[in-house]
mmCIF file of C-alpha atoms in Angstrom:
data_model
loop_
_atom_site.group_PDB
_atom_site.id
_atom_site.type_symbol
_atom_site.label_atom_id
_atom_site.label_comp_id
_atom_site.label_asym_id
_atom_site.label_seq_id
_atom_site.Cartn_x
_atom_site.Cartn_y
_atom_site.Cartn_z
ATOM 1 C CA ASP A 177 14.320 -12.315 15.793
ATOM 2 C CA ALA A 178 15.893 -9.994 13.272
ATOM 3 C CA GLY A 179 13.765 -8.898 10.353
ATOM 4 C CA VAL A 180 14.943 -8.248 6.777
ATOM 5 C CA THR A 181 18.126 -6.167 6.824
ATOM 6 C CA GLN A 182 19.649 -4.238 3.833
ATOM 7 C CA SER A 183 22.905 -2.405 3.325
ATOM 8 C CA PRO A 184 23.931 0.206 2.706
ATOM 9 C CA THR A 185 21.137 2.619 3.646
ATOM 10 C CA HIS A 186 22.133 5.211 1.166
ATOM 11 C CA LEU A 187 24.463 5.192 -1.821
ATOM 12 C CA ILE A 188 25.553 7.835 -4.372
ATOM 13 C CA LYS A 189 27.033 6.735 -7.653
ATOM 14 C CA THR A 190 27.751 8.399 -11.027
ATOM 15 C CA ARG A 191 26.565 7.330 -14.464
ATOM 16 C CA GLY A 192 28.292 4.250 -15.816
ATOM 17 C CA GLN A 193 29.405 2.841 -12.486
ATOM 18 C CA GLN A 194 28.434 -0.353 -11.016
ATOM 19 C CA VAL A 195 26.700 -0.951 -7.625
ATOM 20 C CA THR A 196 26.069 -3.865 -5.340
ATOM 21 C CA LEU A 197 23.257 -3.967 -2.814
ATOM 22 C CA ARG A 198 22.999 -6.547 -0.018
ATOM 23 C CA CYS A 199 20.112 -8.174 1.759
ATOM 24 C CA SER A 200 19.780 -10.606 4.688
ATOM 25 C CA PRO A 201 16.393 -12.301 4.923
ATOM 26 C CA LYS A 202 14.266 -12.795 7.983
ATOM 27 C CA SER A 203 15.214 -15.863 10.015
ATOM 28 C CA GLY A 204 13.522 -18.976 8.603
ATOM 29 C CA HIS A 205 12.942 -17.507 5.124
ATOM 30 C CA ASP A 206 14.720 -18.926 2.134
ATOM 31 C CA THR A 207 13.279 -16.896 -0.781
ATOM 32 C CA VAL A 208 14.499 -13.405 -1.563
ATOM 33 C CA SER A 209 12.757 -10.951 -3.927
ATOM 34 C CA TRP A 210 14.040 -7.497 -5.106
ATOM 35 C CA TYR A 211 11.902 -4.502 -6.054
ATOM 36 C CA GLN A 212 12.754 -1.113 -7.435
ATOM 37 C CA GLN A 213 10.673 1.912 -6.253
ATOM 38 C CA ALA A 214 10.938 5.138 -8.093
ATOM 39 C CA LEU A 215 9.876 8.340 -6.365
ATOM 40 C CA GLY A 216 6.059 8.575 -6.105
ATOM 41 C CA GLN A 217 5.439 5.093 -7.529
ATOM 42 C CA GLY A 218 4.775 1.678 -6.093
ATOM 43 C CA PRO A 219 7.550 -0.925 -6.056
ATOM 44 C CA GLN A 220 8.255 -2.851 -9.177
ATOM 45 C CA PHE A 221 9.410 -6.486 -9.053
ATOM 46 C CA ILE A 222 12.953 -7.203 -10.324
ATOM 47 C CA PHE A 223 13.584 -10.726 -9.665
ATOM 48 C CA GLN A 224 13.328 -13.613 -7.066
ATOM 49 C CA TYR A 225 15.944 -16.043 -5.791
ATOM 50 C CA TYR A 226 15.374 -19.485 -4.271
ATOM 51 C CA GLU A 227 17.884 -22.182 -3.742
ATOM 52 C CA GLU A 228 20.611 -19.899 -5.172
ATOM 53 C CA GLU A 229 18.875 -19.642 -8.519
ATOM 54 C CA GLU A 230 16.873 -16.843 -10.192
ATOM 55 C CA ARG A 231 13.277 -18.224 -10.316
ATOM 56 C CA GLN A 232 11.235 -15.291 -11.631
ATOM 57 C CA ARG A 233 12.184 -12.002 -13.286
ATOM 58 C CA GLY A 234 10.359 -8.838 -13.897
ATOM 59 C CA ASN A 235 10.757 -6.532 -16.886
ATOM 60 C CA PHE A 236 14.302 -5.247 -16.122
ATOM 61 C CA PRO A 237 17.357 -5.280 -18.429
ATOM 62 C CA ASP A 238 20.298 -7.639 -18.055
ATOM 63 C CA ARG A 239 22.205 -4.816 -16.385
ATOM 64 C CA PHE A 240 20.343 -5.937 -13.242
ATOM 65 C CA SER A 241 21.719 -9.202 -11.971
ATOM 66 C CA GLY A 242 21.620 -10.989 -8.612
ATOM 67 C CA HIS A 243 23.046 -13.782 -6.499
ATOM 68 C CA GLN A 244 21.932 -15.763 -3.472
ATOM 69 C CA PHE A 245 24.270 -17.358 -1.098
ATOM 70 C CA PRO A 246 23.928 -20.690 0.724
ATOM 71 C CA ASN A 247 22.915 -18.771 3.945
ATOM 72 C CA TYR A 248 20.007 -17.341 1.819
ATOM 73 C CA SER A 249 21.361 -13.780 1.838
ATOM 74 C CA SER A 250 21.337 -12.022 -1.479
ATOM 75 C CA GLU A 251 23.018 -9.351 -3.617
ATOM 76 C CA LEU A 252 21.577 -7.064 -6.346
ATOM 77 C CA ASN A 253 24.103 -5.833 -8.849
ATOM 78 C CA VAL A 254 23.408 -3.030 -11.315
ATOM 79 C CA ASN A 255 25.959 -2.339 -14.137
ATOM 80 C CA ALA A 256 26.352 0.730 -16.267
ATOM 81 C CA LEU A 257 24.234 2.911 -14.037
ATOM 82 C CA LEU A 258 21.778 5.330 -15.610
ATOM 83 C CA LEU A 259 20.227 8.388 -14.111
ATOM 84 C CA GLY A 260 16.823 6.581 -14.256
ATOM 85 C CA ASP A 261 18.182 3.871 -11.870
ATOM 86 C CA SER A 262 17.923 6.271 -8.942
ATOM 87 C CA ALA A 263 15.372 4.715 -6.699
ATOM 88 C CA LEU A 264 14.651 2.988 -3.402
ATOM 89 C CA TYR A 265 15.670 -0.674 -3.788
ATOM 90 C CA LEU A 266 13.706 -3.068 -1.575
ATOM 91 C CA CYS A 267 14.485 -6.614 -0.560
ATOM 92 C CA ALA A 268 11.624 -8.910 0.612
ATOM 93 C CA SER A 269 11.983 -12.374 2.107
ATOM 94 C CA SER A 270 9.433 -15.162 2.432
ATOM 95 C CA PRO A 271 9.255 -18.888 2.904
ATOM 96 C CA LEU A 272 8.512 -20.973 -0.204
ATOM 97 C CA VAL A 273 5.650 -23.131 0.658
ATOM 98 C CA PRO A 274 5.705 -26.263 -1.505
ATOM 99 C CA LEU A 275 1.861 -26.525 -1.894
ATOM 100 C CA THR A 276 2.084 -27.311 -5.457
ATOM 101 C CA ARG A 277 4.830 -28.468 -7.749
ATOM 102 C CA ASN A 278 5.721 -24.807 -8.475
ATOM 103 C CA GLY A 279 5.525 -23.819 -4.818
ATOM 104 C CA HIS A 280 3.651 -20.897 -3.379
ATOM 105 C CA THR A 281 5.507 -17.841 -2.062
ATOM 106 C CA ASP A 282 4.005 -16.977 1.302
ATOM 107 C CA THR A 283 3.737 -13.537 2.803
ATOM 108 C CA GLN A 284 6.687 -11.245 1.939
ATOM 109 C CA TYR A 285 8.371 -9.134 4.514
ATOM 110 C CA PHE A 286 10.305 -6.142 3.332
ATOM 111 C CA GLY A 287 13.523 -4.538 4.468
ATOM 112 C CA PRO A 288 14.030 -0.881 4.969
ATOM 113 C CA GLY A 289 15.490 -0.318 1.482
ATOM 114 C CA THR A 290 18.577 1.126 0.021
ATOM 115 C CA ARG A 291 18.278 4.609 -1.458
ATOM 116 C CA LEU A 292 20.400 4.789 -4.604
ATOM 117 C CA THR A 293 21.231 8.141 -6.137
ATOM 118 C CA VAL A 294 22.845 8.214 -9.592
ATOM 119 C CA LEU A 295 24.447 11.625 -10.583
ATOM 120 C CA ASP B 230 -0.301 -3.994 -14.554
ATOM 121 C CA ALA B 231 -1.770 -4.176 -11.185
ATOM 122 C CA LYS B 232 -4.890 -6.332 -10.827
ATOM 123 C CA THR B 233 -6.354 -4.013 -8.229
ATOM 124 C CA THR B 234 -7.869 -0.498 -8.209
ATOM 125 C CA GLN B 235 -7.895 1.739 -5.156
ATOM 126 C CA PRO B 236 -8.844 5.382 -4.480
ATOM 127 C CA THR B 237 -5.929 7.701 -4.812
ATOM 128 C CA SER B 238 -6.347 9.272 -1.461
ATOM 129 C CA MET B 239 -8.602 9.290 1.597
ATOM 130 C CA ASP B 240 -8.876 11.287 4.806
ATOM 131 C CA CYS B 241 -9.866 9.911 8.248
ATOM 132 C CA ALA B 242 -10.343 11.610 11.605
ATOM 133 C CA GLU B 243 -8.104 10.429 14.407
ATOM 134 C CA GLY B 244 -9.845 7.840 16.577
ATOM 135 C CA ARG B 245 -12.320 6.881 13.851
ATOM 136 C CA ALA B 246 -12.354 3.777 11.878
ATOM 137 C CA ALA B 247 -10.551 3.983 8.455
ATOM 138 C CA ASN B 248 -12.147 1.913 5.741
ATOM 139 C CA LEU B 249 -10.016 1.423 2.708
ATOM 140 C CA PRO B 250 -11.656 -0.173 -0.360
ATOM 141 C CA CYS B 251 -9.998 -2.303 -3.077
ATOM 142 C CA ASN B 252 -11.444 -3.737 -6.244
ATOM 143 C CA HIS B 253 -10.020 -6.883 -7.784
ATOM 144 C CA SER B 254 -12.723 -8.022 -10.177
ATOM 145 C CA THR B 255 -10.316 -10.371 -12.099
ATOM 146 C CA ILE B 256 -8.986 -12.265 -9.142
ATOM 147 C CA SER B 257 -8.375 -15.992 -9.655
ATOM 148 C CA GLY B 258 -9.687 -18.618 -7.312
ATOM 149 C CA ASN B 259 -6.355 -19.329 -5.660
ATOM 150 C CA GLU B 260 -5.086 -15.747 -5.404
ATOM 151 C CA TYR B 261 -4.769 -14.223 -1.958
ATOM 152 C CA VAL B 262 -5.478 -10.605 -1.144
ATOM 153 C CA TYR B 263 -2.667 -8.881 0.678
ATOM 154 C CA TRP B 264 -2.518 -5.457 2.321
ATOM 155 C CA TYR B 265 0.672 -3.522 2.974
ATOM 156 C CA ARG B 266 1.363 -0.010 3.895
ATOM 157 C CA GLN B 267 4.370 2.199 3.395
ATOM 158 C CA ILE B 268 5.238 5.132 5.690
ATOM 159 C CA HIS B 269 7.379 7.744 3.840
ATOM 160 C CA SER B 270 10.560 6.253 2.414
ATOM 161 C CA GLN B 271 10.437 3.108 4.572
ATOM 162 C CA GLY B 272 9.993 -0.430 3.286
ATOM 163 C CA PRO B 273 6.332 -1.689 2.962
ATOM 164 C CA GLN B 274 4.878 -3.151 6.135
ATOM 165 C CA TYR B 275 2.794 -6.232 5.996
ATOM 166 C CA ILE B 276 -0.682 -5.680 7.478
ATOM 167 C CA ILE B 277 -2.960 -8.613 6.734
ATOM 168 C CA HIS B 278 -3.984 -11.192 4.069
ATOM 169 C CA GLY B 279 -6.856 -13.491 3.236
ATOM 170 C CA LEU B 280 -8.263 -15.875 0.714
ATOM 171 C CA LYS B 281 -12.008 -16.106 1.170
ATOM 172 C CA ASN B 282 -12.881 -15.473 4.828
ATOM 173 C CA ASN B 283 -12.733 -12.254 6.703
ATOM 174 C CA GLU B 284 -9.491 -11.921 8.762
ATOM 175 C CA THR B 285 -8.548 -9.895 11.843
ATOM 176 C CA ASN B 286 -5.290 -9.299 13.558
ATOM 177 C CA GLU B 287 -3.853 -6.834 16.023
ATOM 178 C CA MET B 288 -3.480 -4.243 13.247
ATOM 179 C CA ALA B 289 -6.578 -4.485 11.159
ATOM 180 C CA SER B 290 -9.548 -6.356 9.754
ATOM 181 C CA LEU B 291 -9.967 -7.564 6.205
ATOM 182 C CA ILE B 292 -13.498 -7.989 4.788
ATOM 183 C CA ILE B 293 -13.660 -9.875 1.454
ATOM 184 C CA THR B 294 -16.816 -9.960 -0.462
ATOM 185 C CA GLU B 295 -18.449 -13.285 -1.089
ATOM 186 C CA ASP B 296 -17.724 -13.023 -4.881
ATOM 187 C CA ARG B 297 -14.110 -12.009 -3.902
ATOM 188 C CA LYS B 298 -14.216 -9.143 -6.406
ATOM 189 C CA SER B 299 -13.540 -6.568 -3.838
ATOM 190 C CA SER B 300 -12.315 -6.170 -0.182
ATOM 191 C CA THR B 301 -12.046 -3.585 2.555
ATOM 192 C CA LEU B 302 -9.219 -3.034 5.014
ATOM 193 C CA ILE B 303 -10.450 -1.647 8.236
ATOM 194 C CA LEU B 304 -8.216 0.200 10.734
ATOM 195 C CA PRO B 305 -10.552 0.248 13.755
ATOM 196 C CA HIS B 306 -9.197 3.363 15.568
ATOM 197 C CA ALA B 307 -6.927 5.274 13.266
ATOM 198 C CA THR B 308 -4.050 7.245 14.795
ATOM 199 C CA LEU B 309 -1.695 9.881 13.287
ATOM 200 C CA ARG B 310 0.862 7.073 12.899
ATOM 201 C CA ASP B 311 -1.484 5.267 10.506
ATOM 202 C CA THR B 312 -0.847 8.024 7.892
ATOM 203 C CA ALA B 313 0.726 6.181 4.997
ATOM 204 C CA VAL B 314 0.203 4.732 1.453
ATOM 205 C CA TYR B 315 -1.848 1.522 1.636
ATOM 206 C CA TYR B 316 -1.355 -1.121 -1.099
ATOM 207 C CA CYS B 317 -3.827 -3.826 -1.945
ATOM 208 C CA ILE B 318 -2.345 -6.751 -3.898
ATOM 209 C CA VAL B 319 -3.648 -10.045 -5.246
ATOM 210 C CA SER B 320 -1.153 -12.790 -5.708
ATOM 211 C CA TYR B 321 -0.540 -16.606 -5.689
ATOM 212 C CA GLY B 322 2.993 -17.923 -6.196
ATOM 213 C CA GLN B 323 3.885 -14.833 -8.175
ATOM 214 C CA ASN B 324 5.585 -11.722 -7.006
ATOM 215 C CA PHE B 325 3.632 -8.740 -6.055
ATOM 216 C CA VAL B 326 2.427 -6.221 -8.584
ATOM 217 C CA PHE B 327 1.950 -2.949 -6.768
ATOM 218 C CA GLY B 328 -0.406 -0.278 -7.927
ATOM 219 C CA PRO B 329 -0.148 3.340 -6.834
ATOM 220 C CA GLY B 330 -2.000 2.536 -3.594
ATOM 221 C CA THR B 331 -4.263 4.795 -1.495
ATOM 222 C CA ARG B 332 -2.649 7.721 0.426
ATOM 223 C CA LEU B 333 -4.515 7.672 3.849
ATOM 224 C CA SER B 334 -4.150 10.918 5.804
ATOM 225 C CA VAL B 335 -5.261 10.698 9.444
ATOM 226 C CA LEU B 336 -6.318 14.141 10.609
ATOM 227 C CA PRO B 337 -6.210 15.328 14.266
#
């Protein structure tokens, strides 16, 4: 049973460029969340996708966008890259448990991350 | 902001139990307590979670106080491979808000 996978492992871009990161969730999971982790800090929530729609979003600008495909895999896109976007980008998957009308996101499992360096 | 507070760092001798505390005094009734750890530059690894009762799995034990305002993660026999940053998170249906965590160093 494959866990959460992410690609690429490392990426180097220059300021102003655009980047796309990819994530395949753990088998049986239909919810994908993305996090940004700057050096020396804890991960920060970017957004969550379920049923191919963005369901929740953290405090990130519109330059950060995403997509979820019918097979539950997901992409994170960042436009107009800034030096401050250099970070480890983490994808986490979970099953959405419909315990309430809003659902309850169960335990999240993280991928190995993509290290983005912006020069 | 994170709803938890943890010590910045802790040391533990190899083979001894590591007890990592976490305060979450504003926890809501339906929020779970989750523990993850992150070994240098890898993705966070799930350890354990609980709601009210103490929990144990093959990795660790989680002790939650009766008022649920604090908890302790116990690694019963720490090894050098347990050296990592440990994150305590409280959450229900929301995405995780990570604090800076506790840097645990297991010493030979």
